[in-house]
Amino acid sequence: MTAFLEKKGGLAVLIAAAGALMAFVSLTPAGSGGSLLLAFLFFVAVVEGCVAAAAAGATVNARWVGAVRKELLSVTPLLLLAAFLLLLLIPFVDSYPWAGKPGIWLRKDFFIGRNLAFLLLAYVTARRFAAAPADGEGTKSRAAWYLLVFVVSQTLTAFDLVMSLEYPWISALLGGYFFIESIYGGFAVSALLCLRRSGTPPPDSAHGSRSDLSDLSILMFGFSIMWAGLFFAQYLTIWYGNLPEEVGFLARRLSASPLRELCVAVLFLLFFIPFPALLSTRAKSNPYAVSAAALSILSGILLERYVFLAPVVRLSPGALAIDFACLLLLFLAVVYKGSRGASLDA
Amino acid sequence: MNRDEGAMGNAEKYAKVDRDVLAALKRPGRAYLAGLAFAMLLAVMLHVLWAYQVRSGLGVVGKMHPVMWALYITNFVFWVGIAHSGTLISAVLFLFRARYRTSFNRAAEAMTVFALMVAGLFPLIHLGRSWVFYYLIPYPNQRQLWVNFRSPLVWDVFAVGTYFTVSLVFFYVGMIPDFAAAKQHVEGTRKRIYTALSLGWQGTQKEWRHYNMLYLFLAAFATPLVASVHSVVSWDFAMSIVPGWHTTIFAPYFVAGAILSGTAMVITLVVPMRKSLSLHAYITDDHFESIAKILLFTSLIVTYAYIVEFGLAWYGENVFERETFRYRLLGDYRYLTWTMLFCNSVVPLTLFARRLRRNTAFLFAVSLLVNVGMWLERFVIIVTSLSHDYDPYAWGIYKPTFVCLGVDIGSFGLFFMLFLLFVKNLPVLSISEIKEHL
């Protein structure tokens, strides 16, 4: 596999093959589109989050970015694949509750068009940022541009692809919630990459060292609190208001097993595990604690996407497994390729 | 650093920092005294008008159905917002080890404490019968009357009270080494006060170790507290079902708005302070550029919240929500809404230009406009929603009276009076941190 990746065009062939397989699966009746949507939502959150983490680090001169920048930015081509996956979702849009009704914002062509446009824009801005030297002139402004597009792209993903599934339910926070979660996932991936790169480094080495890991742990720790704040703000407002058009969102997820237990699991995976795991100074540089927190965060994001979709969308386990296997394989392949590039450059 | 400074030994450099920063404690000039007198006059006006309101009843402030929360609550939210940024700037920048914090942290912390003192007045003034304020305090149940813990107004009491306590401790702890330094440079009563406040500080290694641990703990404790407090303030509105208030984004939106307004107020205070106390060597244009970036960043978050709020009101099926936001843009208070949008979303965009970020006069003007914009934001949120909610029969327009406006203006007088007193009585910069970075 690694030898295949080393060949010229090997990665492109792999991406094309995975895209074709997912296209085939999603277009079969068993695929139903719901599984692809779930895979898409998680995949886009992680990929855009990886680039956003690197961009956020670059804008504030974060030291840890140097250790994992190439690997994080190596996922950029996957944004093009995400745009392709969005096109595969076109037939599925007909199952949205607003489909077929007159509307300006919720109209199928505009719906797909704006999301596609921002995915492509995210790709273009990410590519420009990736092409800039790490500490070169203009890198920060390119990073800032990517971050602006990232915020819009994730907001649209949240409002269009998820929130409008339950129209007329609305939550103004959902867009912010999605992009914060995405960048939270980006930090988790950064921590895992940092660990993979560094092995067991001496405490004070410059890159890939435990100090970089500590910085990333602090970020994950801080974002766990921020995530909990946003989660609680959304939950409390809906629960306290108790308006029929709003509270149904909670009722559908909290009134019956197994979704109720999965909701609690999300809370644990995104807050109650990473927060205590990274609370102490020592734990922030402990590879096991950091790995556990990072994996917990990524699993939490995946599970939460599932909880968002499960009550309103039909999910096929077989299609979901194939989609996830393809995307995971591709993600690991591009990161591997990126890390090889990094080591060769070094 | 010039050649003379380069040739200085550490002791000389430290002595120079002491001299430069503590020079502010010398006898005030006429301009300072005139400013202080004017601020005091406004503060006195606040108290006189409050007394008049107590004697005459709440009718004199123009609060009538349907707008029963008006300028007083606007001011409460505004001043709590101002208070938030102070500790946030100080604590977060400390946690991120941003060196430029030394230019702003003391003023920001002082601003926090004073703004909270001013903010705390408004719920009391708003009560009408201010002397029964203790109904909000959850004391034991001897009178068979327990406060309603499900009311966000009680959450406010806890949140703001806790925040004030922590901010005051944070402010004071940060000054302990500076009191010890300052007492060497003053005489008489002031020396005795500084000596008492320095708690016998000797500057030993052990003291510094404990001090640094405490300061780090307070910074880490204050940071999430800041976010939680303005979230609670936002829930005063969001927990209701009034159109324009009941929205999930209110908590982060209010927190971002608080940081925006607080950062603007820090700039408003520090630009003239630097000029009048000749602190250019310690508060540089680089430092202002860094804080301008915070202003720009938070402005972008606030703008995002505006877009989402207006956008979702239009997107959703709730006709009341849609009408409220239409009313904000095109109704009786439209000029205020557009001014708010201009000040908070358009003006800060100029700070994308590096040249403008480094121009302190321009930055000062931007900060003033943002202060205006953020005050208007609170007013627009509160008044437009109440004056135009569900029942057209009950719609109405709120017009403040001279009592209400006088109390509002007086609160600014009180705040600036406290800040001016701070400038002449306490070290305006963190001497120990400046020395640490030399």
Tab-separated table of N, CA, C and O in Angstrom, chain B residues 44-106:
chain	number	residue	atom	x	y	z
B	44	VAL	N	-22.488	62.935	40.826
B	44	VAL	CA	-23.432	63.530	41.797
B	44	VAL	C	-24.813	63.626	41.142
B	44	VAL	O	-25.847	63.327	41.770
B	45	MET	N	-24.823	64.018	39.880
B	45	MET	CA	-26.107	64.124	39.161
B	45	MET	C	-26.842	62.772	39.174
B	45	MET	O	-28.060	62.717	39.383
B	46	LEU	N	-26.092	61.706	38.963
B	46	LEU	CA	-26.697	60.364	38.988
B	46	LEU	C	-27.430	60.146	40.323
B	46	LEU	O	-28.598	59.726	40.343
B	47	HIS	N	-26.725	60.461	41.412
B	47	HIS	CA	-27.308	60.177	42.726
B	47	HIS	C	-28.478	61.108	43.049
B	47	HIS	O	-29.452	60.676	43.677
B	48	VAL	N	-28.377	62.347	42.601
B	48	VAL	CA	-29.488	63.277	42.847
B	48	VAL	C	-30.733	62.805	42.089
B	48	VAL	O	-31.853	62.780	42.644
B	49	LEU	N	-30.534	62.436	40.831
B	49	LEU	CA	-31.677	61.988	40.025
B	49	LEU	C	-32.261	60.672	40.556
B	49	LEU	O	-33.470	60.453	40.518
B	50	TRP	N	-31.395	59.829	41.047
B	50	TRP	CA	-31.865	58.569	41.638
B	50	TRP	C	-32.729	58.876	42.871
B	50	TRP	O	-33.802	58.296	43.051
B	51	ALA	N	-32.238	59.810	43.677
B	51	ALA	CA	-33.008	60.202	44.866
B	51	ALA	C	-34.370	60.780	44.446
B	51	ALA	O	-35.412	60.474	45.048
B	52	TYR	N	-34.345	61.585	43.400
B	52	TYR	CA	-35.592	62.171	42.888
B	52	TYR	C	-36.544	61.062	42.430
B	52	TYR	O	-37.757	61.096	42.696
B	53	GLN	N	-35.994	60.059	41.772
B	53	GLN	CA	-36.810	58.943	41.290
B	53	GLN	C	-37.399	58.153	42.462
B	53	GLN	O	-38.577	57.763	42.436
B	54	VAL	N	-36.586	57.942	43.491
B	54	VAL	CA	-37.068	57.210	44.668
B	54	VAL	C	-38.232	57.976	45.307
B	54	VAL	O	-39.248	57.401	45.718
B	55	ARG	N	-38.080	59.304	45.369
B	55	ARG	CA	-39.104	60.139	46.004
B	55	ARG	C	-40.385	60.189	45.161
B	55	ARG	O	-41.499	60.114	45.694
B	56	SER	N	-40.202	60.248	43.821
B	56	SER	CA	-41.364	60.470	42.956
B	56	SER	C	-41.978	59.190	42.406
B	56	SER	O	-43.118	59.197	41.960
B	57	GLY	N	-41.220	58.134	42.366
B	57	GLY	CA	-41.726	56.881	41.782
B	57	GLY	C	-41.183	56.662	40.380
B	57	GLY	O	-40.675	57.587	39.733
B	58	LEU	N	-41.313	55.412	39.920
B	58	LEU	CA	-40.692	55.031	38.648
B	58	LEU	C	-41.328	55.711	37.430
B	58	LEU	O	-40.754	55.676	36.339
B	59	GLY	N	-42.490	56.308	37.622
B	59	GLY	CA	-43.160	56.985	36.502
B	59	GLY	C	-42.304	58.066	35.879
B	59	GLY	O	-42.407	58.326	34.672
B	60	VAL	N	-41.407	58.664	36.668
B	60	VAL	CA	-40.614	59.778	36.131
B	60	VAL	C	-39.536	59.346	35.152
B	60	VAL	O	-38.904	60.179	34.512
B	61	VAL	N	-39.302	58.032	35.034
B	61	VAL	CA	-38.252	57.608	34.093
B	61	VAL	C	-38.820	57.170	32.741
B	61	VAL	O	-38.073	56.784	31.851
B	62	GLY	N	-40.111	57.233	32.586
B	62	GLY	CA	-40.700	56.945	31.263
B	62	GLY	C	-40.885	55.474	30.970
B	62	GLY	O	-41.201	55.104	29.841
B	63	LYS	N	-40.659	54.608	31.956
B	63	LYS	CA	-40.866	53.169	31.720
B	63	LYS	C	-42.355	52.887	31.779
B	63	LYS	O	-42.979	53.043	32.823
B	64	MET	N	-42.918	52.566	30.662
B	64	MET	CA	-44.351	52.283	30.608
B	64	MET	C	-44.584	51.059	29.735
B	64	MET	O	-43.755	50.736	28.885
B	65	HIS	N	-45.691	50.424	29.930
B	65	HIS	CA	-46.040	49.284	29.115
B	65	HIS	C	-46.026	49.703	27.644
B	65	HIS	O	-46.548	50.757	27.317
B	66	PRO	N	-45.447	48.952	26.722
B	66	PRO	CA	-44.884	47.613	26.874
B	66	PRO	C	-43.377	47.597	27.189
B	66	PRO	O	-42.841	46.512	27.386
B	67	VAL	N	-42.722	48.767	27.224
B	67	VAL	CA	-41.259	48.733	27.402
B	67	VAL	C	-40.935	48.950	28.881
B	67	VAL	O	-40.705	50.069	29.319
B	68	MET	N	-40.947	47.860	29.622
B	68	MET	CA	-40.680	47.977	31.051
B	68	MET	C	-39.197	47.772	31.378
B	68	MET	O	-38.758	48.031	32.490
B	69	TRP	N	-38.457	47.256	30.429
B	69	TRP	CA	-36.990	47.220	30.568
B	69	TRP	C	-36.474	48.223	29.544
B	69	TRP	O	-36.658	48.035	28.364
B	70	ALA	N	-35.823	49.245	30.012
B	70	ALA	CA	-35.401	50.257	29.039
B	70	ALA	C	-33.942	50.648	29.287
B	70	ALA	O	-33.071	49.796	29.303
B	71	LEU	N	-33.714	51.945	29.506
B	71	LEU	CA	-32.337	52.415	29.603
B	71	LEU	C	-31.566	51.798	30.767
B	71	LEU	O	-30.371	51.556	30.659
B	72	TYR	N	-32.234	51.568	31.871
B	72	TYR	CA	-31.494	51.054	33.034
B	72	TYR	C	-30.926	49.666	32.756
B	72	TYR	O	-29.779	49.367	33.106
B	73	ILE	N	-31.745	48.821	32.147
B	73	ILE	CA	-31.246	47.477	31.842
B	73	ILE	C	-30.231	47.541	30.695
B	73	ILE	O	-29.252	46.795	30.672
B	74	THR	N	-30.456	48.490	29.770
B	74	THR	CA	-29.455	48.710	28.715
B	74	THR	C	-28.106	49.019	29.357
B	74	THR	O	-27.068	48.456	28.990
B	75	ASN	N	-28.136	49.934	30.317
B	75	ASN	CA	-26.888	50.314	30.976
B	75	ASN	C	-26.298	49.173	31.780
B	75	ASN	O	-25.082	48.993	31.805
B	76	PHE	N	-27.151	48.409	32.424
B	76	PHE	CA	-26.654	47.257	33.198
B	76	PHE	C	-25.877	46.312	32.279
B	76	PHE	O	-24.732	45.943	32.558
B	77	VAL	N	-26.510	45.957	31.161
B	77	VAL	CA	-25.865	45.003	30.252
B	77	VAL	C	-24.601	45.619	29.653
B	77	VAL	O	-23.562	44.957	29.523
B	78	PHE	N	-24.681	46.911	29.325
B	78	PHE	CA	-23.517	47.585	28.737
B	78	PHE	C	-22.331	47.556	29.707
B	78	PHE	O	-21.214	47.170	29.341
B	79	TRP	N	-22.576	47.933	30.951
B	79	TRP	CA	-21.457	48.013	31.907
B	79	TRP	C	-20.954	46.629	32.305
B	79	TRP	O	-19.756	46.443	32.520
B	80	VAL	N	-21.848	45.656	32.378
B	80	VAL	CA	-21.368	44.291	32.649
B	80	VAL	C	-20.483	43.837	31.482
B	80	VAL	O	-19.439	43.208	31.676
B	81	GLY	N	-20.898	44.192	30.277
B	81	GLY	CA	-20.098	43.853	29.094
B	81	GLY	C	-18.727	44.490	29.162
B	81	GLY	O	-17.712	43.837	28.910
B	82	ILE	N	-18.684	45.764	29.508
B	82	ILE	CA	-17.402	46.466	29.633
B	82	ILE	C	-16.534	45.733	30.665
B	82	ILE	O	-15.339	45.533	30.473
B	83	ALA	N	-17.167	45.328	31.732
B	83	ALA	CA	-16.422	44.680	32.818
B	83	ALA	C	-15.800	43.361	32.369
B	83	ALA	O	-14.765	42.951	32.881
B	84	HIS	N	-16.450	42.726	31.421
B	84	HIS	CA	-15.977	41.407	31.054
B	84	HIS	C	-14.640	41.393	30.400
B	84	HIS	O	-13.820	40.521	30.634
B	85	SER	N	-14.445	42.352	29.537
B	85	SER	CA	-13.227	42.309	28.750
B	85	SER	C	-12.006	42.533	29.608
B	85	SER	O	-10.944	42.001	29.316
B	86	GLY	N	-12.155	43.302	30.670
B	86	GLY	CA	-11.003	43.626	31.497
B	86	GLY	C	-10.283	42.394	31.980
B	86	GLY	O	-9.118	42.153	31.652
B	87	THR	N	-10.991	41.575	32.711
B	87	THR	CA	-10.348	40.383	33.254
B	87	THR	C	-9.999	39.418	32.128
B	87	THR	O	-8.976	38.734	32.180
B	88	LEU	N	-10.860	39.390	31.121
B	88	LEU	CA	-10.570	38.465	30.023
B	88	LEU	C	-9.249	38.823	29.358
B	88	LEU	O	-8.393	37.970	29.152
B	89	ILE	N	-9.084	40.117	29.035
B	89	ILE	CA	-7.831	40.549	28.399
B	89	ILE	C	-6.659	40.191	29.311
B	89	ILE	O	-5.677	39.599	28.893
B	90	SER	N	-6.832	40.537	30.563
B	90	SER	CA	-5.734	40.338	31.490
B	90	SER	C	-5.439	38.852	31.697
B	90	SER	O	-4.294	38.407	31.600
B	91	ALA	N	-6.483	38.076	31.964
B	91	ALA	CA	-6.273	36.671	32.301
B	91	ALA	C	-5.899	35.837	31.075
B	91	ALA	O	-4.960	35.046	31.120
B	92	VAL	N	-6.641	36.032	29.993
B	92	VAL	CA	-6.374	35.203	28.814
B	92	VAL	C	-5.000	35.518	28.235
B	92	VAL	O	-4.240	34.611	27.883
B	93	LEU	N	-4.668	36.803	28.164
B	93	LEU	CA	-3.357	37.153	27.618
B	93	LEU	C	-2.245	36.634	28.537
B	93	LEU	O	-1.165	36.295	28.076
B	94	PHE	N	-2.524	36.561	29.816
B	94	PHE	CA	-1.543	35.989	30.740
B	94	PHE	C	-1.359	34.503	30.451
B	94	PHE	O	-0.229	34.004	30.363
B	95	LEU	N	-2.488	33.799	30.269
B	95	LEU	CA	-2.406	32.357	30.007
B	95	LEU	C	-1.706	32.069	28.680
B	95	LEU	O	-1.022	31.070	28.532
B	96	PHE	N	-1.895	32.983	27.713
B	96	PHE	CA	-1.262	32.802	26.407
B	96	PHE	C	0.143	33.398	26.366
B	96	PHE	O	0.764	33.449	25.310
B	97	ARG	N	0.592	33.913	27.492
B	97	ARG	CA	1.930	34.494	27.635
B	97	ARG	C	2.172	35.613	26.626
B	97	ARG	O	3.242	35.731	26.028
B	98	ALA	N	1.137	36.421	26.375
B	98	ALA	CA	1.288	37.550	25.455
B	98	ALA	C	1.933	38.702	26.214
B	98	ALA	O	1.387	39.192	27.192
B	99	ARG	N	3.085	39.123	25.726
B	99	ARG	CA	3.838	40.126	26.475
B	99	ARG	C	3.163	41.491	26.500
B	99	ARG	O	3.343	42.256	27.437
B	100	TYR	N	2.403	41.784	25.463
B	100	TYR	CA	1.828	43.127	25.406
B	100	TYR	C	0.743	43.340	26.463
B	100	TYR	O	0.261	44.454	26.645
B	101	ARG	N	0.379	42.283	27.177
B	101	ARG	CA	-0.645	42.451	28.201
B	101	ARG	C	-0.207	43.438	29.285
B	101	ARG	O	-1.023	44.102	29.891
B	102	THR	N	1.122	43.525	29.526
B	102	THR	CA	1.592	44.412	30.599
B	102	THR	C	1.195	45.864	30.350
B	102	THR	O	1.128	46.651	31.283
B	103	SER	N	0.949	46.201	29.076
B	103	SER	CA	0.541	47.576	28.771
B	103	SER	C	-0.903	47.838	29.174
B	103	SER	O	-1.297	48.971	29.397
B	104	PHE	N	-1.683	46.790	29.183
B	104	PHE	CA	-3.126	47.001	29.330
B	104	PHE	C	-3.729	46.367	30.575
B	104	PHE	O	-4.826	46.722	30.977
B	105	ASN	N	-3.032	45.392	31.154
B	105	ASN	CA	-3.737	44.568	32.141
B	105	ASN	C	-4.205	45.349	33.357
B	105	ASN	O	-5.316	45.154	33.833
B	106	ARG	N	-3.378	46.263	33.862
B	106	ARG	CA	-3.773	46.969	35.079
B	106	ARG	C	-4.990	47.867	34.812
B	106	ARG	O	-5.963	47.862	35.574
